[in-house]
Amino acid sequence: NAGVTQTPKFQVLKTGQSMTLQCAQDMNHNSMYWYRQDPGMGLRLIYYSASEGTTDKGEVPNGYNVSRLNKREFSLRLESAAPSQTSVYFCASSGQIFRTAEKLFFGSGTQLSVL
Amino acid sequence: GQQVMQIPQYQHVQEGEDFTTYCNSSTTLSNIQWYKQRPGGHPVFLIQLVKSGEVKKQKRLTFQFGEAKKNSSLHITATQTTDVGTYFCAGRGSGTYKYIFGTGTRLKVLA
């Protein structure tokens, strides 16, 4: 079982370029999440998808768009990258929200630098 | 919106000393979870607390959920070098799928 897979692991962009971060889970989970991690800021929620076909804004959605392509895949798009979007991005999934054994499973992260 | 604060931001301890991190939410939580992130790694789930006043133990780690379900703590007894990492709490409000993370406490253990 691969769990949660993120691609790419590293990416360097120039200001204004666009890119899509890919995330896929093989655990048949309903809920998926995108977080960004900056030093001293913890993990901040960008967008989440409670189930296939739905997406909602988190704490810091500006400058990002998401697509829940199917139950397995949840992508994050930067339309016009800015230096403030330099961060480590984590995708996570959970199959047990509102049940007794909730937990988030995280991917290994994407380190993104915007020059 | 829901905010989760965590203190301290950093903690350096000598091996064998105890360590505590505290988590406070601006709103009442349905549950709270704790995660550990090793340097260069991703967050890994440790435990979930659901009931008001709940206390759970995992070997040297003790987790508490406040009576008002707005605060929580993680206490490590007799730290070891393997405890090094950043500890995060994450809270979910009632009726929402959103997990909001605290700012984290970075623990360094000096041998």
mmCIF file of N, CA, C and O in Angstrom, chain A residues 23-105:
data_model
loop_
_atom_site.group_PDB
_atom_site.id
_atom_site.type_symbol
_atom_site.label_atom_id
_atom_site.label_comp_id
_atom_site.label_asym_id
_atom_site.label_seq_id
_atom_site.Cartn_x
_atom_site.Cartn_y
_atom_site.Cartn_z
ATOM 1 N N CYS A 23 -1.984 14.719 -6.093
ATOM 2 C CA CYS A 23 -2.106 13.902 -4.886
ATOM 3 C C CYS A 23 -3.064 12.754 -5.177
ATOM 4 O O CYS A 23 -4.157 12.972 -5.729
ATOM 5 N N ALA A 24 -2.657 11.558 -4.784
ATOM 6 C CA ALA A 24 -3.523 10.398 -4.957
ATOM 7 C C ALA A 24 -3.419 9.502 -3.726
ATOM 8 O O ALA A 24 -2.336 9.339 -3.169
ATOM 9 N N GLN A 25 -4.557 8.946 -3.323
ATOM 10 C CA GLN A 25 -4.560 8.007 -2.189
ATOM 11 C C GLN A 25 -5.216 6.704 -2.629
ATOM 12 O O GLN A 25 -6.164 6.713 -3.419
ATOM 13 N N ASP A 26 -4.695 5.606 -2.081
ATOM 14 C CA ASP A 26 -5.210 4.290 -2.468
ATOM 15 C C ASP A 26 -5.904 3.602 -1.300
ATOM 16 O O ASP A 26 -5.962 2.374 -1.240
ATOM 17 N N MET A 27 -6.419 4.382 -0.349
ATOM 18 C CA MET A 27 -7.044 3.827 0.845
ATOM 19 C C MET A 27 -8.569 3.945 0.811
ATOM 20 O O MET A 27 -9.221 3.725 1.829
ATOM 21 N N ASN A 28 -9.113 4.338 -0.322
ATOM 22 C CA ASN A 28 -10.557 4.489 -0.488
ATOM 23 C C ASN A 28 -11.143 5.524 0.490
ATOM 24 O O ASN A 28 -12.272 5.378 0.964
ATOM 25 N N HIS A 29 -10.370 6.558 0.770
ATOM 26 C CA HIS A 29 -10.814 7.586 1.701
ATOM 27 C C HIS A 29 -11.752 8.573 1.027
ATOM 28 O O HIS A 29 -11.586 8.912 -0.141
ATOM 29 N N ASN A 30 -12.706 9.076 1.823
ATOM 30 C CA ASN A 30 -13.633 10.065 1.292
ATOM 31 C C ASN A 30 -13.062 11.483 1.311
ATOM 32 O O ASN A 30 -13.277 12.266 0.406
ATOM 33 N N SER A 31 -12.384 11.837 2.389
ATOM 34 C CA SER A 31 -11.957 13.223 2.597
ATOM 35 C C SER A 31 -10.481 13.414 2.260
ATOM 36 O O SER A 31 -9.643 12.579 2.615
ATOM 37 N N MET A 32 -10.199 14.545 1.609
ATOM 38 C CA MET A 32 -8.817 14.864 1.252
ATOM 39 C C MET A 32 -8.553 16.335 1.530
ATOM 40 O O MET A 32 -9.476 17.158 1.506
ATOM 41 N N TYR A 33 -7.276 16.648 1.798
ATOM 42 C CA TYR A 33 -6.902 17.973 2.285
ATOM 43 C C TYR A 33 -5.595 18.425 1.641
ATOM 44 O O TYR A 33 -4.713 17.610 1.356
ATOM 45 N N TRP A 34 -5.463 19.744 1.487
ATOM 46 C CA TRP A 34 -4.184 20.343 1.129
ATOM 47 C C TRP A 34 -3.784 21.338 2.216
ATOM 48 O O TRP A 34 -4.563 22.223 2.573
ATOM 49 N N TYR A 35 -2.547 21.156 2.715
ATOM 50 C CA TYR A 35 -1.983 22.061 3.709
ATOM 51 C C TYR A 35 -0.685 22.640 3.166
ATOM 52 O O TYR A 35 0.005 22.022 2.375
ATOM 53 N N ARG A 36 -0.338 23.821 3.664
ATOM 54 C CA ARG A 36 0.995 24.349 3.427
ATOM 55 C C ARG A 36 1.674 24.550 4.770
ATOM 56 O O ARG A 36 1.013 24.854 5.784
ATOM 57 N N GLN A 37 2.996 24.346 4.782
ATOM 58 C CA GLN A 37 3.757 24.460 6.021
ATOM 59 C C GLN A 37 4.874 25.459 5.835
ATOM 60 O O GLN A 37 5.738 25.288 4.972
ATOM 61 N N ASP A 38 4.845 26.501 6.651
ATOM 62 C CA ASP A 38 5.880 27.525 6.655
ATOM 63 C C ASP A 38 6.485 27.584 8.040
ATOM 64 O O ASP A 38 5.790 27.337 9.035
ATOM 65 N N PRO A 39 7.769 27.921 8.152
ATOM 66 C CA PRO A 39 8.436 27.958 9.461
ATOM 67 C C PRO A 39 7.679 28.844 10.450
ATOM 68 O O PRO A 39 7.331 29.985 10.134
ATOM 69 N N GLY A 40 7.424 28.312 11.637
ATOM 70 C CA GLY A 40 6.756 29.076 12.675
ATOM 71 C C GLY A 40 5.258 29.247 12.494
ATOM 72 O O GLY A 40 4.600 29.847 13.336
ATOM 73 N N MET A 41 4.719 28.721 11.381
ATOM 74 C CA MET A 41 3.283 28.918 11.088
ATOM 75 C C MET A 41 2.500 27.620 11.205
ATOM 76 O O MET A 41 1.295 27.603 11.047
ATOM 77 N N GLY A 42 3.161 26.544 11.449
ATOM 78 C CA GLY A 42 2.448 25.282 11.517
ATOM 79 C C GLY A 42 1.930 24.865 10.164
ATOM 80 O O GLY A 42 2.445 25.260 9.108
ATOM 81 N N LEU A 43 0.885 24.068 10.164
ATOM 82 C CA LEU A 43 0.237 23.609 8.930
ATOM 83 C C LEU A 43 -1.044 24.407 8.756
ATOM 84 O O LEU A 43 -1.899 24.419 9.634
ATOM 85 N N ARG A 44 -1.182 25.056 7.632
ATOM 86 C CA ARG A 44 -2.384 25.843 7.365
ATOM 87 C C ARG A 44 -3.178 25.212 6.226
ATOM 88 O O ARG A 44 -2.629 24.890 5.178
ATOM 89 N N LEU A 45 -4.474 25.080 6.468
ATOM 90 C CA LEU A 45 -5.358 24.406 5.520
ATOM 91 C C LEU A 45 -5.669 25.318 4.333
ATOM 92 O O LEU A 45 -6.149 26.441 4.509
ATOM 93 N N ILE A 46 -5.417 24.816 3.122
ATOM 94 C CA ILE A 46 -5.657 25.601 1.915
ATOM 95 C C ILE A 46 -7.066 25.310 1.384
ATOM 96 O O ILE A 46 -7.906 26.195 1.256
ATOM 97 N N TYR A 47 -7.317 24.071 1.061
ATOM 98 C CA TYR A 47 -8.609 23.585 0.598
ATOM 99 C C TYR A 47 -8.803 22.170 1.120
ATOM 100 O O TYR A 47 -7.846 21.478 1.425
ATOM 101 N N TYR A 48 -10.056 21.766 1.166
ATOM 102 C CA TYR A 48 -10.337 20.386 1.491
ATOM 103 C C TYR A 48 -11.527 19.892 0.674
ATOM 104 O O TYR A 48 -12.295 20.703 0.106
ATOM 105 N N SER A 49 -11.646 18.587 0.617
ATOM 106 C CA SER A 49 -12.748 17.953 -0.099
ATOM 107 C C SER A 49 -13.346 16.902 0.818
ATOM 108 O O SER A 49 -12.691 15.905 1.125
ATOM 109 N N ALA A 50 -14.548 17.152 1.297
ATOM 110 C CA ALA A 50 -15.180 16.225 2.231
ATOM 111 C C ALA A 50 -15.510 14.893 1.553
ATOM 112 O O ALA A 50 -15.460 13.839 2.182
ATOM 113 N N SER A 51 -15.853 14.960 0.298
ATOM 114 C CA SER A 51 -16.163 13.740 -0.446
ATOM 115 C C SER A 51 -16.021 14.049 -1.933
ATOM 116 O O SER A 51 -15.909 15.214 -2.337
ATOM 117 N N GLU A 52 -16.034 12.994 -2.736
ATOM 118 C CA GLU A 52 -15.910 13.171 -4.174
ATOM 119 C C GLU A 52 -16.998 14.119 -4.668
ATOM 120 O O GLU A 52 -18.159 13.986 -4.317
ATOM 121 N N GLY A 53 -16.591 15.111 -5.468
ATOM 122 C CA GLY A 53 -17.548 16.053 -6.027
ATOM 123 C C GLY A 53 -17.719 17.326 -5.234
ATOM 124 O O GLY A 53 -18.424 18.241 -5.666
ATOM 125 N N THR A 54 -17.086 17.422 -4.068
ATOM 126 C CA THR A 54 -17.202 18.638 -3.258
ATOM 127 C C THR A 54 -15.828 19.158 -2.881
ATOM 128 O O THR A 54 -14.907 18.378 -2.618
ATOM 129 N N THR A 55 -15.691 20.493 -2.869
ATOM 130 C CA THR A 55 -14.478 21.128 -2.383
ATOM 131 C C THR A 55 -14.871 22.380 -1.598
ATOM 132 O O THR A 55 -15.891 23.010 -1.910
ATOM 133 N N ASP A 56 -14.042 22.715 -0.602
ATOM 134 C CA ASP A 56 -14.326 23.899 0.216
ATOM 135 C C ASP A 56 -13.039 24.596 0.587
ATOM 136 O O ASP A 56 -11.980 23.964 0.689
ATOM 137 N N LYS A 57 -13.143 25.907 0.816
ATOM 138 C CA LYS A 57 -11.982 26.691 1.183
ATOM 139 C C LYS A 57 -11.580 26.417 2.621
ATOM 140 O O LYS A 57 -12.417 26.186 3.483
ATOM 141 N N GLY A 58 -10.275 26.487 2.833
ATOM 142 C CA GLY A 58 -9.740 26.387 4.183
ATOM 143 C C GLY A 58 -9.354 27.746 4.707
ATOM 144 O O GLY A 58 -10.021 28.740 4.442
ATOM 145 N N GLU A 59 -8.233 27.808 5.419
ATOM 146 C CA GLU A 59 -7.786 29.055 6.030
ATOM 147 C C GLU A 59 -7.111 30.016 5.053
ATOM 148 O O GLU A 59 -7.231 31.235 5.186
ATOM 149 N N VAL A 60 -6.382 29.477 4.073
ATOM 150 C CA VAL A 60 -5.575 30.318 3.181
ATOM 151 C C VAL A 60 -5.778 29.926 1.724
ATOM 152 O O VAL A 60 -4.831 29.491 1.054
ATOM 153 N N PRO A 61 -6.976 30.095 1.153
ATOM 154 C CA PRO A 61 -7.243 29.613 -0.207
ATOM 155 C C PRO A 61 -6.802 30.547 -1.344
ATOM 156 O O PRO A 61 -6.733 30.112 -2.500
ATOM 157 N N ASN A 62 -6.503 31.804 -1.025
ATOM 158 C CA ASN A 62 -6.223 32.774 -2.088
ATOM 159 C C ASN A 62 -5.003 32.391 -2.898
ATOM 160 O O ASN A 62 -3.944 32.078 -2.341
ATOM 161 N N GLY A 63 -5.141 32.421 -4.234
ATOM 162 C CA GLY A 63 -4.039 32.093 -5.122
ATOM 163 C C GLY A 63 -3.995 30.633 -5.527
ATOM 164 O O GLY A 63 -3.103 30.228 -6.273
ATOM 165 N N TYR A 64 -4.948 29.847 -5.033
ATOM 166 C CA TYR A 64 -4.984 28.401 -5.311
ATOM 167 C C TYR A 64 -6.354 27.977 -5.843
ATOM 168 O O TYR A 64 -7.367 28.600 -5.531
ATOM 169 N N ASN A 65 -6.343 26.920 -6.619
ATOM 170 C CA ASN A 65 -7.567 26.235 -7.005
ATOM 171 C C ASN A 65 -7.358 24.744 -6.842
ATOM 172 O O ASN A 65 -6.212 24.270 -6.866
ATOM 173 N N VAL A 66 -8.443 24.017 -6.652
ATOM 174 C CA VAL A 66 -8.337 22.566 -6.470
ATOM 175 C C VAL A 66 -9.333 21.858 -7.374
ATOM 176 O O VAL A 66 -10.332 22.440 -7.812
ATOM 177 N N SER A 67 -9.041 20.594 -7.605
ATOM 178 C CA SER A 67 -9.955 19.721 -8.351
ATOM 179 C C SER A 67 -9.973 18.366 -7.678
ATOM 180 O O SER A 67 -8.905 17.772 -7.462
ATOM 181 N N ARG A 68 -11.179 17.893 -7.335
ATOM 182 C CA ARG A 68 -11.302 16.518 -6.860
ATOM 183 C C ARG A 68 -11.703 15.704 -8.081
ATOM 184 O O ARG A 68 -12.874 15.573 -8.416
ATOM 185 N N LEU A 69 -10.691 15.164 -8.729
ATOM 186 C CA LEU A 69 -10.882 14.520 -10.024
ATOM 187 C C LEU A 69 -11.742 13.262 -9.902
ATOM 188 O O LEU A 69 -12.535 12.948 -10.784
ATOM 189 N N ASN A 70 -11.551 12.521 -8.846
ATOM 190 C CA ASN A 70 -12.306 11.308 -8.549
ATOM 191 C C ASN A 70 -12.064 11.017 -7.076
ATOM 192 O O ASN A 70 -11.464 11.840 -6.368
ATOM 193 N N LYS A 71 -12.464 9.864 -6.596
ATOM 194 C CA LYS A 71 -12.310 9.599 -5.173
ATOM 195 C C LYS A 71 -10.840 9.531 -4.774
ATOM 196 O O LYS A 71 -10.467 9.870 -3.663
ATOM 197 N N ARG A 72 -9.976 9.094 -5.668
ATOM 198 C CA ARG A 72 -8.572 8.891 -5.347
ATOM 199 C C ARG A 72 -7.734 10.163 -5.415
ATOM 200 O O ARG A 72 -6.768 10.286 -4.682
ATOM 201 N N GLU A 73 -8.084 11.093 -6.320
ATOM 202 C CA GLU A 73 -7.165 12.168 -6.665
ATOM 203 C C GLU A 73 -7.695 13.554 -6.309
ATOM 204 O O GLU A 73 -8.870 13.874 -6.549
ATOM 205 N N PHE A 74 -6.788 14.368 -5.779
ATOM 206 C CA PHE A 74 -7.137 15.730 -5.366
ATOM 207 C C PHE A 74 -5.943 16.603 -5.731
ATOM 208 O O PHE A 74 -4.887 16.494 -5.119
ATOM 209 N N SER A 75 -6.101 17.477 -6.729
ATOM 210 C CA SER A 75 -4.975 18.271 -7.209
ATOM 211 C C SER A 75 -5.094 19.722 -6.752
ATOM 212 O O SER A 75 -6.189 20.241 -6.530
ATOM 213 N N LEU A 76 -3.934 20.349 -6.627
ATOM 214 C CA LEU A 76 -3.835 21.752 -6.203
ATOM 215 C C LEU A 76 -3.140 22.537 -7.301
ATOM 216 O O LEU A 76 -2.047 22.173 -7.715
ATOM 217 N N ARG A 77 -3.764 23.612 -7.769
ATOM 218 C CA ARG A 77 -3.203 24.388 -8.874
ATOM 219 C C ARG A 77 -2.857 25.802 -8.434
ATOM 220 O O ARG A 77 -3.671 26.470 -7.767
ATOM 221 N N LEU A 78 -1.668 26.214 -8.835
ATOM 222 C CA LEU A 78 -1.245 27.594 -8.676
ATOM 223 C C LEU A 78 -1.307 28.224 -10.061
ATOM 224 O O LEU A 78 -0.557 27.827 -10.953
ATOM 225 N N GLU A 79 -2.197 29.148 -10.274
ATOM 226 C CA GLU A 79 -2.398 29.730 -11.602
ATOM 227 C C GLU A 79 -1.286 30.704 -11.976
ATOM 228 O O GLU A 79 -0.842 30.759 -13.103
ATOM 229 N N SER A 80 -0.852 31.509 -11.017
ATOM 230 C CA SER A 80 0.201 32.496 -11.257
ATOM 231 C C SER A 80 1.037 32.576 -9.980
ATOM 232 O O SER A 80 0.703 33.311 -9.055
ATOM 233 N N ALA A 81 2.105 31.780 -9.947
ATOM 234 C CA ALA A 81 2.861 31.616 -8.711
ATOM 235 C C ALA A 81 3.490 32.931 -8.254
ATOM 236 O O ALA A 81 3.960 33.742 -9.063
ATOM 237 N N ALA A 82 3.520 33.100 -6.924
ATOM 238 C CA ALA A 82 4.125 34.269 -6.300
ATOM 239 C C ALA A 82 5.140 33.805 -5.266
ATOM 240 O O ALA A 82 4.991 32.703 -4.704
ATOM 241 N N PRO A 83 6.171 34.606 -4.975
ATOM 242 C CA PRO A 83 7.173 34.211 -3.970
ATOM 243 C C PRO A 83 6.546 33.851 -2.618
ATOM 244 O O PRO A 83 7.089 33.009 -1.902
ATOM 245 N N SER A 84 5.419 34.462 -2.277
ATOM 246 C CA SER A 84 4.750 34.157 -1.005
ATOM 247 C C SER A 84 4.198 32.731 -0.960
ATOM 248 O O SER A 84 3.811 32.249 0.116
ATOM 249 N N GLN A 85 4.163 32.069 -2.105
ATOM 250 C CA GLN A 85 3.698 30.689 -2.153
ATOM 251 C C GLN A 85 4.830 29.673 -2.015
ATOM 252 O O GLN A 85 4.592 28.460 -2.092
ATOM 253 N N THR A 86 6.038 30.171 -1.806
ATOM 254 C CA THR A 86 7.153 29.284 -1.469
ATOM 255 C C THR A 86 6.849 28.605 -0.140
ATOM 256 O O THR A 86 6.620 29.276 0.872
ATOM 257 N N SER A 87 6.827 27.285 -0.139
ATOM 258 C CA SER A 87 6.393 26.560 1.043
ATOM 259 C C SER A 87 6.569 25.065 0.808
ATOM 260 O O SER A 87 6.932 24.620 -0.280
ATOM 261 N N VAL A 88 6.288 24.295 1.847
ATOM 262 C CA VAL A 88 6.161 22.847 1.699
ATOM 263 C C VAL A 88 4.672 22.516 1.722
ATOM 264 O O VAL A 88 3.952 22.941 2.647
ATOM 265 N N TYR A 89 4.227 21.790 0.721
ATOM 266 C CA TYR A 89 2.806 21.469 0.588
ATOM 267 C C TYR A 89 2.572 19.998 0.915
ATOM 268 O O TYR A 89 3.260 19.120 0.404
ATOM 269 N N PHE A 90 1.605 19.761 1.774
ATOM 270 C CA PHE A 90 1.240 18.400 2.152
ATOM 271 C C PHE A 90 -0.202 18.116 1.763
ATOM 272 O O PHE A 90 -1.101 18.923 2.017
ATOM 273 N N CYS A 91 -0.385 16.954 1.204
ATOM 274 C CA CYS A 91 -1.719 16.426 0.950
ATOM 275 C C CYS A 91 -2.019 15.396 2.036
ATOM 276 O O CYS A 91 -1.114 14.706 2.514
ATOM 277 N N ALA A 92 -3.272 15.312 2.450
ATOM 278 C CA ALA A 92 -3.664 14.339 3.468
ATOM 279 C C ALA A 92 -5.038 13.775 3.130
ATOM 280 O O ALA A 92 -5.812 14.394 2.393
ATOM 281 N N SER A 93 -5.319 12.612 3.673
ATOM 282 C CA SER A 93 -6.638 12.020 3.451
ATOM 283 C C SER A 93 -7.122 11.352 4.725
ATOM 284 O O SER A 93 -6.343 11.027 5.626
ATOM 285 N N SER A 94 -8.452 11.184 4.799
ATOM 286 C CA SER A 94 -9.053 10.495 5.935
ATOM 287 C C SER A 94 -10.325 9.802 5.483
ATOM 288 O O SER A 94 -11.092 10.350 4.691
ATOM 289 N N GLY A 95 -10.529 8.612 6.006
ATOM 290 C CA GLY A 95 -11.734 7.884 5.636
ATOM 291 C C GLY A 95 -12.740 7.823 6.756
ATOM 292 O O GLY A 95 -13.782 7.184 6.639
ATOM 293 N N GLN A 96 -12.431 8.461 7.889
ATOM 294 C CA GLN A 96 -13.218 8.199 9.092
ATOM 295 C C GLN A 96 -13.793 9.445 9.747
ATOM 296 O O GLN A 96 -14.075 9.427 10.927
ATOM 297 N N ILE A 97 -13.922 10.550 8.985
ATOM 298 C CA ILE A 97 -14.466 11.762 9.597
ATOM 299 C C ILE A 97 -15.867 11.468 10.117
ATOM 300 O O ILE A 97 -16.666 10.809 9.469
ATOM 301 N N PHE A 98 -16.165 11.957 11.317
ATOM 302 C CA PHE A 98 -17.427 11.744 12.028
ATOM 303 C C PHE A 98 -17.577 10.302 12.514
ATOM 304 O O PHE A 98 -18.639 9.893 12.924
ATOM 305 N N ARG A 99 -16.506 9.547 12.461
ATOM 306 C CA ARG A 99 -16.548 8.211 13.036
ATOM 307 C C ARG A 99 -15.534 8.138 14.163
ATOM 308 O O ARG A 99 -14.840 9.090 14.445
ATOM 309 N N THR A 100 -15.417 6.999 14.779
ATOM 310 C CA THR A 100 -14.632 6.915 16.014
ATOM 311 C C THR A 100 -13.135 6.893 15.790
ATOM 312 O O THR A 100 -12.366 7.153 16.696
ATOM 313 N N ALA A 101 -12.697 6.556 14.609
ATOM 314 C CA ALA A 101 -11.251 6.353 14.403
ATOM 315 C C ALA A 101 -10.712 7.331 13.374
ATOM 316 O O ALA A 101 -9.997 6.940 12.462
ATOM 317 N N GLU A 102 -11.011 8.613 13.537
ATOM 318 C CA GLU A 102 -10.518 9.594 12.586
ATOM 319 C C GLU A 102 -9.022 9.748 12.705
ATOM 320 O O GLU A 102 -8.476 9.775 13.813
ATOM 321 N N LYS A 103 -8.355 9.867 11.606
ATOM 322 C CA LYS A 103 -6.955 10.258 11.584
ATOM 323 C C LYS A 103 -6.631 10.703 10.178
ATOM 324 O O LYS A 103 -7.247 10.248 9.213
ATOM 325 N N LEU A 104 -5.667 11.597 10.076
ATOM 326 C CA LEU A 104 -5.200 12.062 8.776
ATOM 327 C C LEU A 104 -3.936 11.311 8.398
ATOM 328 O O LEU A 104 -3.025 11.149 9.214
ATOM 329 N N PHE A 105 -3.898 10.854 7.160
ATOM 330 C CA PHE A 105 -2.703 10.245 6.597
ATOM 331 C C PHE A 105 -2.085 11.264 5.639
ATOM 332 O O PHE A 105 -2.771 11.763 4.741
#
